[in-house]
PDB file of C-alpha atoms and ligand atoms in Angstrom:
ATOM      1  CA  MET A  11     -68.346 -33.761 -29.252  1.00  0.00           C
ATOM      2  CA  ARG A  12     -69.414 -35.462 -26.039  1.00  0.00           C
ATOM      3  CA  VAL A  13     -72.623 -37.178 -27.144  1.00  0.00           C
ATOM      4  CA  THR A  14     -71.585 -40.598 -25.895  1.00  0.00           C
ATOM      5  CA  GLU A  15     -70.526 -39.320 -22.477  1.00  0.00           C
ATOM      6  CA  VAL A  16     -73.789 -37.426 -22.001  1.00  0.00           C
ATOM      7  CA  LEU A  17     -75.875 -40.429 -23.061  1.00  0.00           C
ATOM      8  CA  GLU A  18     -73.943 -42.575 -20.576  1.00  0.00           C
ATOM      9  CA  GLN A  19     -74.616 -40.099 -17.778  1.00  0.00           C
ATOM     10  CA  ILE A  20     -78.310 -40.102 -18.673  1.00  0.00           C
ATOM     11  CA  ASP A  21     -78.408 -43.915 -18.633  1.00  0.00           C
ATOM     12  CA  GLU A  22     -76.817 -43.914 -15.197  1.00  0.00           C
ATOM     13  CA  VAL A  23     -79.393 -41.531 -13.730  1.00  0.00           C
ATOM     14  CA  CYS A  24     -82.241 -43.485 -15.295  1.00  0.00           C
ATOM     15  CA  GLN A  25     -80.959 -46.684 -13.740  1.00  0.00           C
ATOM     16  CA  GLN A  26     -80.336 -45.074 -10.383  1.00  0.00           C
ATOM     17  CA  TYR A  27     -83.846 -43.645 -10.100  1.00  0.00           C
ATOM     18  CA  ASP A  28     -85.629 -46.294 -12.176  1.00  0.00           C
ATOM     19  CA  LYS A  29     -86.801 -43.828 -14.827  1.00  0.00           C
ATOM     20  CA  PRO A  30     -87.435 -44.400 -18.538  1.00  0.00           C
ATOM     21  CA  LYS A  31     -84.888 -42.927 -20.957  1.00  0.00           C
ATOM     22  CA  PRO A  32     -85.795 -39.364 -21.868  1.00  0.00           C
ATOM     23  CA  LEU A  33     -85.858 -37.894 -25.347  1.00  0.00           C
ATOM     24  CA  VAL A  34     -82.569 -36.047 -25.770  1.00  0.00           C
ATOM     25  CA  ILE A  35     -82.759 -32.845 -27.765  1.00  0.00           C
ATOM     26  CA  CYS A  36     -79.363 -31.583 -28.906  1.00  0.00           C
ATOM     27  CA  VAL A  37     -79.490 -27.815 -28.566  1.00  0.00           C
ATOM     28  CA  SER A  38     -77.493 -26.698 -31.573  1.00  0.00           C
ATOM     29  CA  LYS A  39     -77.964 -22.902 -31.375  1.00  0.00           C
ATOM     30  CA  THR A  40     -74.759 -21.035 -32.328  1.00  0.00           C
ATOM     31  CA  TYR A  41     -73.002 -24.247 -33.439  1.00  0.00           C
ATOM     32  CA  PRO A  42     -72.269 -24.858 -37.123  1.00  0.00           C
ATOM     33  CA  CYS A  43     -74.110 -27.356 -39.313  1.00  0.00           C
ATOM     34  CA  CYS A  44     -71.136 -29.758 -39.220  1.00  0.00           C
ATOM     35  CA  ALA A  45     -71.622 -30.126 -35.459  1.00  0.00           C
ATOM     36  CA  ILE A  46     -75.244 -31.130 -36.083  1.00  0.00           C
ATOM     37  CA  GLU A  47     -74.208 -33.581 -38.770  1.00  0.00           C
ATOM     38  CA  GLU A  48     -71.641 -35.115 -36.439  1.00  0.00           C
ATOM     39  CA  ALA A  49     -74.182 -35.528 -33.622  1.00  0.00           C
ATOM     40  CA  TYR A  50     -76.575 -37.055 -36.155  1.00  0.00           C
ATOM     41  CA  SER A  51     -73.898 -39.585 -37.086  1.00  0.00           C
ATOM     42  CA  TYR A  52     -73.914 -40.667 -33.428  1.00  0.00           C
ATOM     43  CA  GLY A  53     -77.621 -41.435 -33.749  1.00  0.00           C
ATOM     44  CA  MET A  54     -79.092 -38.172 -32.509  1.00  0.00           C
ATOM     45  CA  ASN A  55     -82.275 -37.218 -34.381  1.00  0.00           C
ATOM     46  CA  ASP A  56     -83.769 -34.324 -32.430  1.00  0.00           C
ATOM     47  CA  PHE A  57     -82.257 -30.843 -32.522  1.00  0.00           C
ATOM     48  CA  GLY A  58     -83.403 -27.644 -30.857  1.00  0.00           C
ATOM     49  CA  GLU A  59     -82.897 -24.041 -31.924  1.00  0.00           C
ATOM     50  CA  ASN A  60     -84.067 -20.897 -30.182  1.00  0.00           C
ATOM     51  CA  LYS A  61     -84.065 -18.416 -33.077  1.00  0.00           C
ATOM     52  CA  VAL A  62     -86.296 -18.647 -36.138  1.00  0.00           C
ATOM     53  CA  GLN A  63     -83.736 -17.215 -38.574  1.00  0.00           C
ATOM     54  CA  GLU A  64     -80.975 -19.596 -37.491  1.00  0.00           C
ATOM     55  CA  LEU A  65     -83.373 -22.546 -37.523  1.00  0.00           C
ATOM     56  CA  LEU A  66     -84.464 -21.779 -41.096  1.00  0.00           C
ATOM     57  CA  GLU A  67     -80.875 -21.434 -42.302  1.00  0.00           C
ATOM     58  CA  LYS A  68     -79.932 -24.773 -40.810  1.00  0.00           C
ATOM     59  CA  ILE A  69     -83.002 -26.531 -42.214  1.00  0.00           C
ATOM     60  CA  GLU A  70     -82.029 -25.121 -45.610  1.00  0.00           C
ATOM     61  CA  GLN A  71     -78.413 -26.271 -45.337  1.00  0.00           C
ATOM     62  CA  ILE A  72     -78.778 -29.693 -43.750  1.00  0.00           C
ATOM     63  CA  ASP A  73     -80.222 -32.470 -45.844  1.00  0.00           C
ATOM     64  CA  LEU A  74     -80.977 -35.002 -43.109  1.00  0.00           C
ATOM     65  CA  PRO A  75     -84.314 -36.256 -41.740  1.00  0.00           C
ATOM     66  CA  ILE A  76     -83.976 -34.334 -38.483  1.00  0.00           C
ATOM     67  CA  ASN A  77     -86.772 -33.586 -36.017  1.00  0.00           C
ATOM     68  CA  TRP A  78     -86.474 -29.854 -35.394  1.00  0.00           C
ATOM     69  CA  HIS A  79     -87.658 -28.303 -32.140  1.00  0.00           C
ATOM     70  CA  LEU A  80     -88.271 -24.613 -31.563  1.00  0.00           C
ATOM     71  CA  ILE A  81     -87.280 -24.045 -27.944  1.00  0.00           C
ATOM     72  CA  GLY A  82     -86.904 -20.259 -27.654  1.00  0.00           C
ATOM     73  CA  HIS A  83     -89.378 -17.403 -27.360  1.00  0.00           C
ATOM     74  CA  LEU A  84     -91.408 -17.213 -30.582  1.00  0.00           C
ATOM     75  CA  GLN A  85     -92.801 -13.940 -31.889  1.00  0.00           C
ATOM     76  CA  THR A  86     -96.294 -14.265 -33.370  1.00  0.00           C
ATOM     77  CA  ASN A  87     -95.229 -12.672 -36.676  1.00  0.00           C
ATOM     78  CA  LYS A  88     -92.672 -15.468 -37.217  1.00  0.00           C
ATOM     79  CA  VAL A  89     -94.972 -18.448 -36.658  1.00  0.00           C
ATOM     80  CA  LYS A  90     -95.778 -18.639 -40.367  1.00  0.00           C
ATOM     81  CA  TYR A  91     -92.141 -19.352 -41.266  1.00  0.00           C
ATOM     82  CA  ILE A  92     -91.752 -22.419 -39.093  1.00  0.00           C
ATOM     83  CA  ILE A  93     -95.222 -23.886 -38.626  1.00  0.00           C
ATOM     84  CA  ASP A  94     -94.779 -26.745 -41.113  1.00  0.00           C
ATOM     85  CA  LYS A  95     -91.067 -27.265 -40.442  1.00  0.00           C
ATOM     86  CA  VAL A  96     -90.861 -28.172 -36.769  1.00  0.00           C
ATOM     87  CA  LYS A  97     -91.863 -31.317 -34.937  1.00  0.00           C
ATOM     88  CA  LEU A  98     -92.660 -29.488 -31.710  1.00  0.00           C
ATOM     89  CA  ILE A  99     -92.824 -25.920 -30.417  1.00  0.00           C
ATOM     90  CA  HIS A 100     -91.704 -25.996 -26.768  1.00  0.00           C
ATOM     91  CA  SER A 101     -92.173 -22.327 -26.011  1.00  0.00           C
ATOM     92  CA  ILE A 102     -95.857 -21.411 -26.102  1.00  0.00           C
ATOM     93  CA  ASP A 103     -96.042 -18.543 -23.614  1.00  0.00           C
ATOM     94  CA  SER A 104     -99.164 -16.549 -24.484  1.00  0.00           C
ATOM     95  CA  ILE A 105    -102.753 -16.968 -25.672  1.00  0.00           C
ATOM     96  CA  LYS A 106    -101.933 -14.701 -28.589  1.00  0.00           C
ATOM     97  CA  LEU A 107     -99.198 -17.095 -29.712  1.00  0.00           C
ATOM     98  CA  LEU A 108    -101.534 -20.084 -29.305  1.00  0.00           C
ATOM     99  CA  ASN A 109    -104.081 -18.367 -31.533  1.00  0.00           C
ATOM    100  CA  GLU A 110    -101.516 -17.603 -34.223  1.00  0.00           C
ATOM    101  CA  VAL A 111    -100.137 -21.159 -34.186  1.00  0.00           C
ATOM    102  CA  ASN A 112    -103.712 -22.431 -34.513  1.00  0.00           C
ATOM    103  CA  ALA A 113    -104.452 -20.078 -37.413  1.00  0.00           C
ATOM    104  CA  GLN A 114    -101.271 -20.944 -39.321  1.00  0.00           C
ATOM    105  CA  ALA A 115    -101.712 -24.676 -38.700  1.00  0.00           C
ATOM    106  CA  LYS A 116    -105.239 -24.422 -40.070  1.00  0.00           C
ATOM    107  CA  LYS A 117    -103.903 -22.672 -43.187  1.00  0.00           C
ATOM    108  CA  HIS A 118    -101.495 -25.550 -43.784  1.00  0.00           C
ATOM    109  CA  GLY A 119    -104.094 -28.199 -42.977  1.00  0.00           C
ATOM    110  CA  ILE A 120    -102.042 -29.612 -40.118  1.00  0.00           C
ATOM    111  CA  ILE A 121    -102.300 -30.083 -36.369  1.00  0.00           C
ATOM    112  CA  SER A 122     -99.456 -28.333 -34.610  1.00  0.00           C
ATOM    113  CA  ASN A 123     -97.870 -30.062 -31.600  1.00  0.00           C
ATOM    114  CA  VAL A 124     -96.835 -27.701 -28.836  1.00  0.00           C
ATOM    115  CA  LEU A 125     -95.769 -27.519 -25.203  1.00  0.00           C
ATOM    116  CA  LEU A 126     -96.855 -24.843 -22.759  1.00  0.00           C
ATOM    117  CA  GLN A 127     -93.877 -23.070 -21.225  1.00  0.00           C
ATOM    118  CA  ILE A 128     -94.329 -22.630 -17.487  1.00  0.00           C
ATOM    119  CA  ASN A 129     -92.422 -20.081 -15.440  1.00  0.00           C
ATOM    120  CA  VAL A 130     -92.365 -22.254 -12.325  1.00  0.00           C
ATOM    121  CA  SER A 131     -89.652 -20.235 -10.592  1.00  0.00           C
ATOM    122  CA  LYS A 132     -91.518 -16.969 -11.295  1.00  0.00           C
ATOM    123  CA  GLU A 133     -88.365 -15.170 -12.412  1.00  0.00           C
ATOM    124  CA  GLU A 134     -89.450 -11.893 -13.946  1.00  0.00           C
ATOM    125  CA  SER A 135     -86.902 -12.154 -16.740  1.00  0.00           C
ATOM    126  CA  LYS A 136     -88.376 -15.437 -17.953  1.00  0.00           C
ATOM    127  CA  TYR A 137     -91.102 -16.134 -20.453  1.00  0.00           C
ATOM    128  CA  GLY A 138     -93.852 -18.632 -19.730  1.00  0.00           C
ATOM    129  CA  PHE A 139     -97.208 -18.868 -18.009  1.00  0.00           C
ATOM    130  CA  TYR A 140     -97.516 -18.684 -14.266  1.00  0.00           C
ATOM    131  CA  GLU A 141     -99.240 -21.751 -12.899  1.00  0.00           C
ATOM    132  CA  GLU A 142    -102.098 -19.563 -11.675  1.00  0.00           C
ATOM    133  CA  GLU A 143    -102.921 -18.728 -15.302  1.00  0.00           C
ATOM    134  CA  LEU A 144    -103.084 -22.319 -16.476  1.00  0.00           C
ATOM    135  CA  ASP A 145    -106.775 -23.045 -15.952  1.00  0.00           C
ATOM    136  CA  ASN A 146    -107.688 -20.242 -18.342  1.00  0.00           C
ATOM    137  CA  VAL A 147    -105.067 -21.271 -20.858  1.00  0.00           C
ATOM    138  CA  LEU A 148    -106.188 -24.903 -20.820  1.00  0.00           C
ATOM    139  CA  ALA A 149    -109.827 -23.911 -21.233  1.00  0.00           C
ATOM    140  CA  HIS A 150    -108.811 -21.859 -24.255  1.00  0.00           C
ATOM    141  CA  VAL A 151    -106.823 -24.723 -25.781  1.00  0.00           C
ATOM    142  CA  THR A 152    -109.917 -26.937 -25.720  1.00  0.00           C
ATOM    143  CA  THR A 153    -111.561 -24.510 -28.171  1.00  0.00           C
ATOM    144  CA  LEU A 154    -108.746 -24.655 -30.760  1.00  0.00           C
ATOM    145  CA  THR A 155    -109.085 -26.873 -33.814  1.00  0.00           C
ATOM    146  CA  ASN A 156    -105.482 -27.203 -35.023  1.00  0.00           C
ATOM    147  CA  VAL A 157    -103.342 -27.251 -31.905  1.00  0.00           C
ATOM    148  CA  GLN A 158    -102.478 -30.246 -29.761  1.00  0.00           C
ATOM    149  CA  VAL A 159    -100.811 -29.554 -26.408  1.00  0.00           C
ATOM    150  CA  LYS A 160     -98.432 -32.452 -25.791  1.00  0.00           C
ATOM    151  CA  GLY A 161     -96.984 -31.377 -22.472  1.00  0.00           C
ATOM    152  CA  LEU A 162     -95.100 -28.760 -20.513  1.00  0.00           C
ATOM    153  CA  MET A 163     -91.703 -27.097 -20.665  1.00  0.00           C
ATOM    154  CA  THR A 164     -89.710 -25.039 -18.212  1.00  0.00           C
ATOM    155  CA  ILE A 165     -86.352 -23.307 -18.044  1.00  0.00           C
ATOM    156  CA  ALA A 166     -85.074 -23.490 -14.488  1.00  0.00           C
ATOM    157  CA  PRO A 167     -82.930 -20.690 -13.034  1.00  0.00           C
ATOM    158  CA  PHE A 168     -79.199 -20.757 -13.554  1.00  0.00           C
ATOM    159  CA  VAL A 169     -77.765 -22.034 -10.268  1.00  0.00           C
ATOM    160  CA  GLU A 170     -74.381 -23.193  -9.017  1.00  0.00           C
ATOM    161  CA  ASN A 171     -75.848 -26.273  -7.398  1.00  0.00           C
ATOM    162  CA  PRO A 172     -78.363 -27.983  -9.716  1.00  0.00           C
ATOM    163  CA  HIS A 173     -80.111 -29.557  -6.722  1.00  0.00           C
ATOM    164  CA  ASP A 174     -81.452 -26.094  -5.926  1.00  0.00           C
ATOM    165  CA  ASN A 175     -83.714 -26.586  -8.954  1.00  0.00           C
ATOM    166  CA  ALA A 176     -85.200 -29.874  -7.716  1.00  0.00           C
ATOM    167  CA  LYS A 177     -88.205 -28.066  -6.219  1.00  0.00           C
ATOM    168  CA  TYR A 178     -89.066 -26.470  -9.578  1.00  0.00           C
ATOM    169  CA  PHE A 179     -88.797 -29.748 -11.492  1.00  0.00           C
ATOM    170  CA  SER A 180     -90.941 -31.482  -8.874  1.00  0.00           C
ATOM    171  CA  ARG A 181     -93.563 -28.755  -9.013  1.00  0.00           C
ATOM    172  CA  LEU A 182     -93.665 -28.929 -12.808  1.00  0.00           C
ATOM    173  CA  TYR A 183     -94.199 -32.688 -12.567  1.00  0.00           C
ATOM    174  CA  GLU A 184     -97.103 -32.182 -10.155  1.00  0.00           C
ATOM    175  CA  ILE A 185     -98.754 -29.730 -12.542  1.00  0.00           C
ATOM    176  CA  TYR A 186     -98.192 -32.176 -15.417  1.00  0.00           C
ATOM    177  CA  VAL A 187     -99.857 -35.057 -13.573  1.00  0.00           C
ATOM    178  CA  ASP A 188    -102.700 -32.819 -12.474  1.00  0.00           C
ATOM    179  CA  ILE A 189    -103.444 -31.745 -16.051  1.00  0.00           C
ATOM    180  CA  GLN A 190    -103.130 -35.343 -17.243  1.00  0.00           C
ATOM    181  CA  LYS A 191    -105.926 -36.336 -14.869  1.00  0.00           C
ATOM    182  CA  GLN A 192    -108.277 -33.702 -16.256  1.00  0.00           C
ATOM    183  CA  ASN A 193    -108.553 -35.444 -19.642  1.00  0.00           C
ATOM    184  CA  LEU A 194    -109.148 -32.259 -21.626  1.00  0.00           C
ATOM    185  CA  ASP A 195    -109.797 -31.968 -25.362  1.00  0.00           C
ATOM    186  CA  ASN A 196    -106.658 -31.227 -27.423  1.00  0.00           C
ATOM    187  CA  ILE A 197    -104.449 -31.769 -24.396  1.00  0.00           C
ATOM    188  CA  SER A 198    -102.421 -34.881 -23.638  1.00  0.00           C
ATOM    189  CA  MET A 199     -99.574 -34.808 -21.158  1.00  0.00           C
ATOM    190  CA  GLU A 200     -96.862 -36.927 -22.800  1.00  0.00           C
ATOM    191  CA  ILE A 201     -93.803 -34.699 -22.850  1.00  0.00           C
ATOM    192  CA  LEU A 202     -92.233 -33.008 -19.854  1.00  0.00           C
ATOM    193  CA  SER A 203     -89.396 -30.894 -21.262  1.00  0.00           C
ATOM    194  CA  SER A 204     -87.033 -29.794 -18.511  1.00  0.00           C
ATOM    195  CA  GLY A 205     -83.356 -30.076 -17.731  1.00  0.00           C
ATOM    196  CA  MET A 206     -80.362 -28.570 -19.550  1.00  0.00           C
ATOM    197  CA  SER A 207     -76.592 -29.210 -19.419  1.00  0.00           C
ATOM    198  CA  ASN A 208     -76.280 -28.013 -15.857  1.00  0.00           C
ATOM    199  CA  ASP A 209     -79.289 -29.729 -14.313  1.00  0.00           C
ATOM    200  CA  PHE A 210     -80.514 -32.590 -16.521  1.00  0.00           C
ATOM    201  CA  LYS A 211     -79.740 -35.233 -13.892  1.00  0.00           C
ATOM    202  CA  VAL A 212     -81.954 -33.602 -11.267  1.00  0.00           C
ATOM    203  CA  ALA A 213     -84.639 -32.957 -13.870  1.00  0.00           C
ATOM    204  CA  ILE A 214     -84.750 -36.653 -14.855  1.00  0.00           C
ATOM    205  CA  GLU A 215     -84.818 -37.673 -11.191  1.00  0.00           C
ATOM    206  CA  LYS A 216     -87.856 -35.419 -10.739  1.00  0.00           C
ATOM    207  CA  GLY A 217     -89.802 -36.688 -13.750  1.00  0.00           C
ATOM    208  CA  SER A 218     -88.483 -35.025 -16.910  1.00  0.00           C
ATOM    209  CA  ASN A 219     -88.790 -37.211 -20.008  1.00  0.00           C
ATOM    210  CA  CYS A 220     -87.283 -34.711 -22.441  1.00  0.00           C
ATOM    211  CA  VAL A 221     -83.962 -32.976 -21.814  1.00  0.00           C
ATOM    212  CA  ARG A 222     -82.540 -30.115 -23.893  1.00  0.00           C
ATOM    213  CA  ILE A 223     -78.757 -30.251 -23.901  1.00  0.00           C
ATOM    214  CA  GLY A 224     -76.355 -27.883 -25.637  1.00  0.00           C
ATOM    215  CA  THR A 225     -72.989 -27.149 -24.053  1.00  0.00           C
ATOM    216  CA  ALA A 226     -72.536 -30.549 -22.377  1.00  0.00           C
ATOM    217  CA  ILE A 227     -72.621 -32.087 -25.864  1.00  0.00           C
ATOM    218  CA  PHE A 228     -71.116 -29.432 -28.132  1.00  0.00           C
ATOM    219  CA  GLY A 229     -68.820 -27.488 -25.800  1.00  0.00           C
ATOM    220  CA  SER A 230     -69.161 -23.883 -24.677  1.00  0.00           C
ATOM    221  CA  ARG A 231     -70.822 -21.238 -26.845  1.00  0.00           C
ATOM    222  CA  GLN A 232     -69.097 -17.921 -27.580  1.00  0.00           C
TER     223      GLN A 232
HETATM  224  C1  PLP B 315     -79.736 -22.857 -24.802  1.00  0.00           C
HETATM  225  C2  PLP B 315     -80.916 -23.581 -24.330  1.00  0.00           C
HETATM  226  C3  PLP B 315     -80.812 -24.884 -23.785  1.00  0.00           C
HETATM  227  C4  PLP B 315     -79.491 -25.617 -23.618  1.00  0.00           C
HETATM  228  O1  PLP B 315     -78.654 -24.987 -22.730  1.00  0.00           O
HETATM  229  P1  PLP B 315     -77.273 -25.678 -22.276  1.00  0.00           P
HETATM  230  O2  PLP B 315     -77.012 -25.096 -20.947  1.00  0.00           O
HETATM  231  O3  PLP B 315     -76.272 -25.290 -23.299  1.00  0.00           O
HETATM  232  O4  PLP B 315     -77.492 -27.131 -22.252  1.00  0.00           O
HETATM  233  C5  PLP B 315     -81.967 -25.520 -23.384  1.00  0.00           C
HETATM  234  N1  PLP B 315     -83.179 -24.918 -23.488  1.00  0.00           N
HETATM  235  C6  PLP B 315     -83.329 -23.692 -24.006  1.00  0.00           C
HETATM  236  C7  PLP B 315     -84.681 -23.103 -24.088  1.00  0.00           C
HETATM  237  C8  PLP B 315     -82.198 -22.974 -24.434  1.00  0.00           C
HETATM  238  O5  PLP B 315     -82.369 -21.744 -24.937  1.00  0.00           O
END
């Protein structure tokens, strides 16, 4: 477990670039519940999973007041299982999914907090909206009664040199600020979720305030 080391590295970057400390989400996919409990004992409260089934099993097994984050692609037919169990859905990537989250949130009498996933690098294999689609998506969000968009999320390409991703993190930040200025109903830009084990330092330098870190904390996945 390298929680302390990672938090130290984050502190260093924040000092170097004069940035506020980001929210650190421990990405616990594939790791056992005891790893989550250990990270929790170090003061970590936010955990991210990318599969609904695995998330539900862990929620069932772990009796701690954890903030759970759904960070992976979410199928519309599975929204109903997690809607009242997660703090934030990071991976809204279609209007259809937005509509289902809104409908299920309404059923439960809650407002669901979500991020829009943006495919900034335009990799075909990646989920997320292209920035060209955003005006339509935002206009649609303003019509929803039970969804609050809290910010944006991206998954940058896997690269050898994390600095190659700086341009994508910077672009995401520009989009974030631009949306912030528009002051739209149901949309507040508070969370910019970008940066993983390989590139969290560059992401923070370029404006991320929420990093999602798995292997750097827990070790490599099988
Ligand atoms: C797995 C995953 C992460 C964490 O990846 P690491 O490289 O292990 O830090 C972050 N975000 C998402 C969406 C993931 O699926």
